Each structure stands twice: as C-alpha cells, then as structure tokens.
Amino acid sequence: IITFVNGGHLHLTIQDNGCGFDMNTVKQGKGLSTMKEHATQHNIMFHVDSHIGGGTRISASWRP
C-alpha cells in the first residue's frame, strides 16, 4: 500500500504480486465495476491494472 500527496491530490495504490488476471477476458462481476462506479460518483480517478503472472495494482487519486 502506497499513499502520497502530489499537486494537491491524494494518491492511493494497492498492489500485490499474486497471479493476476487478464483484463480482457475476466468475467465481469460487481466488485471492481462497483468500486469504479462509486469512485466516479465522488470525482475519484480509479484505475485497475493486472497481468497474468504479474499481480494486480489498483490506484485511486482525488483532491481531499
């Protein structure tokens, strides 16, 4: 977990070194899509990046 402030924005990154998943073929559930929807409603930039064998990184940034 990494947090920092830059340019008036708070940045949060959560990263693991797990098995990861293919972003193009993952079954769409409610977990990540709900997180992204809530983030958008609150003007939070939200990004998920994952690669098979390379872990997953979830990043969010917003102006506190």
PDB file of N, CA and C in Angstrom:
ATOM      1  N   ILE A   1       0.863  -1.173   0.000  1.00  0.00           N
ATOM      2  CA  ILE A   1       0.000   0.000   0.000  1.00  0.00           C
ATOM      3  C   ILE A   1       0.903   1.227   0.000  1.00  0.00           C
ATOM      4  N   ILE A   2       0.642   2.125  -0.931  1.00  0.00           N
ATOM      5  CA  ILE A   2       1.415   3.360  -1.053  1.00  0.00           C
ATOM      6  C   ILE A   2       0.439   4.535  -1.048  1.00  0.00           C
ATOM      7  N   THR A   3       0.749   5.557  -0.265  1.00  0.00           N
ATOM      8  CA  THR A   3      -0.033   6.795  -0.291  1.00  0.00           C
ATOM      9  C   THR A   3       0.933   7.972  -0.385  1.00  0.00           C
ATOM     10  N   PHE A   4       0.531   8.991  -1.121  1.00  0.00           N
ATOM     11  CA  PHE A   4       1.313  10.217  -1.186  1.00  0.00           C
ATOM     12  C   PHE A   4       0.430  11.343  -1.704  1.00  0.00           C
ATOM     13  N   VAL A   5       0.882  12.574  -1.484  1.00  0.00           N
ATOM     14  CA  VAL A   5       0.186  13.758  -1.975  1.00  0.00           C
ATOM     15  C   VAL A   5       1.078  14.408  -3.022  1.00  0.00           C
ATOM     16  N   ASN A   6       0.467  14.791  -4.154  1.00  0.00           N
ATOM     17  CA  ASN A   6       1.204  15.448  -5.224  1.00  0.00           C
ATOM     18  C   ASN A   6       0.250  16.392  -5.945  1.00  0.00           C
ATOM     19  N   GLY A   7       0.638  17.635  -6.069  1.00  0.00           N
ATOM     20  CA  GLY A   7      -0.176  18.604  -6.793  1.00  0.00           C
ATOM     21  C   GLY A   7      -1.558  18.789  -6.199  1.00  0.00           C
ATOM     22  N   GLY A   8      -1.681  18.643  -4.891  1.00  0.00           N
ATOM     23  CA  GLY A   8      -2.971  18.812  -4.237  1.00  0.00           C
ATOM     24  C   GLY A   8      -3.877  17.599  -4.312  1.00  0.00           C
ATOM     25  N   HIS A   9      -3.391  16.506  -4.879  1.00  0.00           N
ATOM     26  CA  HIS A   9      -4.173  15.276  -4.970  1.00  0.00           C
ATOM     27  C   HIS A   9      -3.586  14.213  -4.045  1.00  0.00           C
ATOM     28  N   LEU A  10      -4.448  13.463  -3.408  1.00  0.00           N
ATOM     29  CA  LEU A  10      -4.048  12.318  -2.605  1.00  0.00           C
ATOM     30  C   LEU A  10      -4.061  11.096  -3.514  1.00  0.00           C
ATOM     31  N   HIS A  11      -3.003  10.328  -3.489  1.00  0.00           N
ATOM     32  CA  HIS A  11      -2.872   9.134  -4.330  1.00  0.00           C
ATOM     33  C   HIS A  11      -2.784   7.906  -3.433  1.00  0.00           C
ATOM     34  N   LEU A  12      -3.508   6.878  -3.793  1.00  0.00           N
ATOM     35  CA  LEU A  12      -3.510   5.612  -3.068  1.00  0.00           C
ATOM     36  C   LEU A  12      -3.294   4.491  -4.075  1.00  0.00           C
ATOM     37  N   THR A  13      -2.319   3.646  -3.814  1.00  0.00           N
ATOM     38  CA  THR A  13      -2.066   2.486  -4.669  1.00  0.00           C
ATOM     39  C   THR A  13      -1.994   1.246  -3.797  1.00  0.00           C
ATOM     40  N   ILE A  14      -2.721   0.225  -4.204  1.00  0.00           N
ATOM     41  CA  ILE A  14      -2.678  -1.079  -3.554  1.00  0.00           C
ATOM     42  C   ILE A  14      -2.207  -2.061  -4.614  1.00  0.00           C
ATOM     43  N   GLN A  15      -1.126  -2.768  -4.307  1.00  0.00           N
ATOM     44  CA  GLN A  15      -0.524  -3.653  -5.300  1.00  0.00           C
ATOM     45  C   GLN A  15      -0.171  -4.982  -4.651  1.00  0.00           C
ATOM     46  N   ASP A  16      -0.337  -6.061  -5.412  1.00  0.00           N
ATOM     47  CA  ASP A  16       0.097  -7.369  -4.924  1.00  0.00           C
ATOM     48  C   ASP A  16       0.954  -8.055  -5.980  1.00  0.00           C
ATOM     49  N   ASN A  17       1.568  -9.138  -5.593  1.00  0.00           N
ATOM     50  CA  ASN A  17       2.387  -9.906  -6.530  1.00  0.00           C
ATOM     51  C   ASN A  17       1.767 -11.283  -6.751  1.00  0.00           C
ATOM     52  N   GLY A  18       0.443 -11.326  -6.731  1.00  0.00           N
ATOM     53  CA  GLY A  18      -0.289 -12.574  -6.920  1.00  0.00           C
ATOM     54  C   GLY A  18      -0.313 -13.018  -8.369  1.00  0.00           C
ATOM     55  N   CYS A  19      -1.251 -13.893  -8.675  1.00  0.00           N
ATOM     56  CA  CYS A  19      -1.308 -14.493 -10.018  1.00  0.00           C
ATOM     57  C   CYS A  19      -1.838 -13.528 -11.069  1.00  0.00           C
ATOM     58  N   GLY A  20      -2.519 -12.455 -10.666  1.00  0.00           N
ATOM     59  CA  GLY A  20      -3.062 -11.502 -11.627  1.00  0.00           C
ATOM     60  C   GLY A  20      -4.178 -12.103 -12.460  1.00  0.00           C
ATOM     61  N   PHE A  21      -4.695 -11.334 -13.406  1.00  0.00           N
ATOM     62  CA  PHE A  21      -5.747 -11.817 -14.300  1.00  0.00           C
ATOM     63  C   PHE A  21      -5.685 -11.048 -15.606  1.00  0.00           C
ATOM     64  N   ASP A  22      -6.267 -11.619 -16.629  1.00  0.00           N
ATOM     65  CA  ASP A  22      -6.300 -10.990 -17.949  1.00  0.00           C
ATOM     66  C   ASP A  22      -7.453  -9.991 -17.971  1.00  0.00           C
ATOM     67  N   MET A  23      -7.136  -8.721 -18.081  1.00  0.00           N
ATOM     68  CA  MET A  23      -8.145  -7.663 -18.048  1.00  0.00           C
ATOM     69  C   MET A  23      -9.143  -7.779 -19.198  1.00  0.00           C
ATOM     70  N   ASN A  24      -8.765  -8.428 -20.290  1.00  0.00           N
ATOM     71  CA  ASN A  24      -9.635  -8.533 -21.458  1.00  0.00           C
ATOM     72  C   ASN A  24     -10.600  -9.704 -21.394  1.00  0.00           C
ATOM     73  N   THR A  25     -10.306 -10.693 -20.561  1.00  0.00           N
ATOM     74  CA  THR A  25     -11.154 -11.884 -20.536  1.00  0.00           C
ATOM     75  C   THR A  25     -11.768 -12.172 -19.176  1.00  0.00           C
ATOM     76  N   VAL A  26     -11.472 -11.345 -18.177  1.00  0.00           N
ATOM     77  CA  VAL A  26     -12.015 -11.588 -16.842  1.00  0.00           C
ATOM     78  C   VAL A  26     -13.538 -11.462 -16.862  1.00  0.00           C
ATOM     79  N   LYS A  27     -14.206 -12.349 -16.143  1.00  0.00           N
ATOM     80  CA  LYS A  27     -15.666 -12.289 -16.043  1.00  0.00           C
ATOM     81  C   LYS A  27     -16.051 -11.029 -15.269  1.00  0.00           C
ATOM     82  N   GLN A  28     -16.976 -10.277 -15.814  1.00  0.00           N
ATOM     83  CA  GLN A  28     -17.411  -9.037 -15.183  1.00  0.00           C
ATOM     84  C   GLN A  28     -18.379  -9.337 -14.043  1.00  0.00           C
ATOM     85  N   GLY A  29     -17.941  -9.052 -12.839  1.00  0.00           N
ATOM     86  CA  GLY A  29     -18.805  -9.189 -11.677  1.00  0.00           C
ATOM     87  C   GLY A  29     -19.190  -7.814 -11.181  1.00  0.00           C
ATOM     88  N   LYS A  30     -19.519  -7.721  -9.920  1.00  0.00           N
ATOM     89  CA  LYS A  30     -19.931  -6.433  -9.365  1.00  0.00           C
ATOM     90  C   LYS A  30     -18.827  -5.765  -8.560  1.00  0.00           C
ATOM     91  N   GLY A  31     -17.791  -6.481  -8.177  1.00  0.00           N
ATOM     92  CA  GLY A  31     -16.744  -5.946  -7.309  1.00  0.00           C
ATOM     93  C   GLY A  31     -16.035  -4.726  -7.848  1.00  0.00           C
ATOM     94  N   LEU A  32     -15.188  -4.914  -8.839  1.00  0.00           N
ATOM     95  CA  LEU A  32     -14.399  -3.807  -9.364  1.00  0.00           C
ATOM     96  C   LEU A  32     -15.248  -2.782 -10.089  1.00  0.00           C
ATOM     97  N   SER A  33     -16.282  -3.227 -10.790  1.00  0.00           N
ATOM     98  CA  SER A  33     -17.129  -2.262 -11.501  1.00  0.00           C
ATOM     99  C   SER A  33     -17.883  -1.373 -10.519  1.00  0.00           C
ATOM    100  N   THR A  34     -18.297  -1.924  -9.384  1.00  0.00           N
ATOM    101  CA  THR A  34     -18.972  -1.121  -8.360  1.00  0.00           C
ATOM    102  C   THR A  34     -18.003  -0.130  -7.738  1.00  0.00           C
ATOM    103  N   MET A  35     -16.764  -0.563  -7.483  1.00  0.00           N
ATOM    104  CA  MET A  35     -15.762   0.352  -6.942  1.00  0.00           C
ATOM    105  C   MET A  35     -15.520   1.505  -7.908  1.00  0.00           C
ATOM    106  N   LYS A  36     -15.414   1.190  -9.197  1.00  0.00           N
ATOM    107  CA  LYS A  36     -15.172   2.229 -10.201  1.00  0.00           C
ATOM    108  C   LYS A  36     -16.356   3.189 -10.290  1.00  0.00           C
ATOM    109  N   GLU A  37     -17.566   2.662 -10.224  1.00  0.00           N
ATOM    110  CA  GLU A  37     -18.767   3.497 -10.279  1.00  0.00           C
ATOM    111  C   GLU A  37     -18.824   4.452  -9.088  1.00  0.00           C
ATOM    112  N   HIS A  38     -18.565   3.942  -7.890  1.00  0.00           N
ATOM    113  CA  HIS A  38     -18.581   4.794  -6.695  1.00  0.00           C
ATOM    114  C   HIS A  38     -17.480   5.854  -6.771  1.00  0.00           C
ATOM    115  N   ALA A  39     -16.312   5.471  -7.251  1.00  0.00           N
ATOM    116  CA  ALA A  39     -15.217   6.426  -7.386  1.00  0.00           C
ATOM    117  C   ALA A  39     -15.609   7.560  -8.328  1.00  0.00           C
ATOM    118  N   THR A  40     -16.193   7.227  -9.462  1.00  0.00           N
ATOM    119  CA  THR A  40     -16.612   8.228 -10.438  1.00  0.00           C
ATOM    120  C   THR A  40     -17.634   9.186  -9.835  1.00  0.00           C
ATOM    121  N   GLN A  41     -18.561   8.661  -9.055  1.00  0.00           N
ATOM    122  CA  GLN A  41     -19.586   9.498  -8.425  1.00  0.00           C
ATOM    123  C   GLN A  41     -18.981  10.514  -7.465  1.00  0.00           C
ATOM    124  N   HIS A  42     -17.791  10.213  -6.932  1.00  0.00           N
ATOM    125  CA  HIS A  42     -17.152  11.093  -5.953  1.00  0.00           C
ATOM    126  C   HIS A  42     -15.912  11.793  -6.521  1.00  0.00           C
ATOM    127  N   ASN A  43     -15.840  11.877  -7.849  1.00  0.00           N
ATOM    128  CA  ASN A  43     -14.729  12.555  -8.536  1.00  0.00           C
ATOM    129  C   ASN A  43     -13.366  11.977  -8.170  1.00  0.00           C
ATOM    130  N   ILE A  44     -13.314  10.661  -8.042  1.00  0.00           N
ATOM    131  CA  ILE A  44     -12.070   9.960  -7.754  1.00  0.00           C
ATOM    132  C   ILE A  44     -11.625   9.252  -9.030  1.00  0.00           C
ATOM    133  N   MET A  45     -10.393   9.478  -9.434  1.00  0.00           N
ATOM    134  CA  MET A  45      -9.841   8.752 -10.579  1.00  0.00           C
ATOM    135  C   MET A  45      -9.459   7.363 -10.086  1.00  0.00           C
ATOM    136  N   PHE A  46      -9.908   6.333 -10.774  1.00  0.00           N
ATOM    137  CA  PHE A  46      -9.751   4.946 -10.332  1.00  0.00           C
ATOM    138  C   PHE A  46      -9.236   4.112 -11.492  1.00  0.00           C
ATOM    139  N   HIS A  47      -8.201   3.316 -11.243  1.00  0.00           N
ATOM    140  CA  HIS A  47      -7.615   2.516 -12.319  1.00  0.00           C
ATOM    141  C   HIS A  47      -7.196   1.151 -11.782  1.00  0.00           C
ATOM    142  N   VAL A  48      -7.469   0.115 -12.556  1.00  0.00           N
ATOM    143  CA  VAL A  48      -7.049  -1.243 -12.224  1.00  0.00           C
ATOM    144  C   VAL A  48      -6.152  -1.740 -13.343  1.00  0.00           C
ATOM    145  N   ASP A  49      -5.022  -2.312 -12.965  1.00  0.00           N
ATOM    146  CA  ASP A  49      -4.098  -2.886 -13.941  1.00  0.00           C
ATOM    147  C   ASP A  49      -3.668  -4.251 -13.425  1.00  0.00           C
ATOM    148  N   SER A  50      -3.811  -5.279 -14.240  1.00  0.00           N
ATOM    149  CA  SER A  50      -3.451  -6.633 -13.837  1.00  0.00           C
ATOM    150  C   SER A  50      -2.930  -7.406 -15.036  1.00  0.00           C
ATOM    151  N   HIS A  51      -2.002  -8.285 -14.771  1.00  0.00           N
ATOM    152  CA  HIS A  51      -1.426  -9.133 -15.810  1.00  0.00           C
ATOM    153  C   HIS A  51      -1.244 -10.527 -15.236  1.00  0.00           C
ATOM    154  N   ILE A  52      -1.572 -11.528 -16.015  1.00  0.00           N
ATOM    155  CA  ILE A  52      -1.397 -12.905 -15.566  1.00  0.00           C
ATOM    156  C   ILE A  52       0.071 -13.118 -15.202  1.00  0.00           C
ATOM    157  N   GLY A  53       0.294 -13.610 -14.001  1.00  0.00           N
ATOM    158  CA  GLY A  53       1.648 -13.844 -13.509  1.00  0.00           C
ATOM    159  C   GLY A  53       2.343 -12.597 -13.003  1.00  0.00           C
ATOM    160  N   GLY A  54       1.673 -11.448 -13.078  1.00  0.00           N
ATOM    161  CA  GLY A  54       2.319 -10.189 -12.711  1.00  0.00           C
ATOM    162  C   GLY A  54       1.625  -9.413 -11.615  1.00  0.00           C
ATOM    163  N   GLY A  55       0.619  -9.984 -10.982  1.00  0.00           N
ATOM    164  CA  GLY A  55      -0.061  -9.287  -9.901  1.00  0.00           C
ATOM    165  C   GLY A  55      -1.061  -8.256 -10.391  1.00  0.00           C
ATOM    166  N   THR A  56      -1.611  -7.539  -9.427  1.00  0.00           N
ATOM    167  CA  THR A  56      -2.655  -6.548  -9.699  1.00  0.00           C
ATOM    168  C   THR A  56      -2.333  -5.257  -8.965  1.00  0.00           C
ATOM    169  N   ARG A  57      -2.637  -4.129  -9.609  1.00  0.00           N
ATOM    170  CA  ARG A  57      -2.464  -2.821  -8.985  1.00  0.00           C
ATOM    171  C   ARG A  57      -3.766  -2.047  -9.132  1.00  0.00           C
ATOM    172  N   ILE A  58      -4.257  -1.530  -8.021  1.00  0.00           N
ATOM    173  CA  ILE A  58      -5.439  -0.672  -8.006  1.00  0.00           C
ATOM    174  C   ILE A  58      -4.984   0.697  -7.522  1.00  0.00           C
ATOM    175  N   SER A  59      -5.272   1.728  -8.307  1.00  0.00           N
ATOM    176  CA  SER A  59      -4.849   3.087  -7.973  1.00  0.00           C
ATOM    177  C   SER A  59      -6.054   4.010  -7.944  1.00  0.00           C
ATOM    178  N   ALA A  60      -6.011   4.949  -7.018  1.00  0.00           N
ATOM    179  CA  ALA A  60      -7.052   5.970  -6.926  1.00  0.00           C
ATOM    180  C   ALA A  60      -6.385   7.293  -6.573  1.00  0.00           C
ATOM    181  N   SER A  61      -6.927   8.381  -7.100  1.00  0.00           N
ATOM    182  CA  SER A  61      -6.426   9.701  -6.727  1.00  0.00           C
ATOM    183  C   SER A  61      -7.587  10.679  -6.702  1.00  0.00           C
ATOM    184  N   TRP A  62      -7.505  11.624  -5.762  1.00  0.00           N
ATOM    185  CA  TRP A  62      -8.565  12.602  -5.602  1.00  0.00           C
ATOM    186  C   TRP A  62      -8.039  13.805  -4.856  1.00  0.00           C
ATOM    187  N   ARG A  63      -8.781  14.888  -4.978  1.00  0.00           N
ATOM    188  CA  ARG A  63      -8.457  16.123  -4.263  1.00  0.00           C
ATOM    189  C   ARG A  63      -9.218  16.088  -2.942  1.00  0.00           C
ATOM    190  N   PRO A  64      -8.481  16.035  -1.814  1.00  0.00           N
ATOM    191  CA  PRO A  64      -9.164  15.944  -0.495  1.00  0.00           C
ATOM    192  C   PRO A  64      -9.934  17.197  -0.144  1.00  0.00           C
TER     193      PRO A  64
END
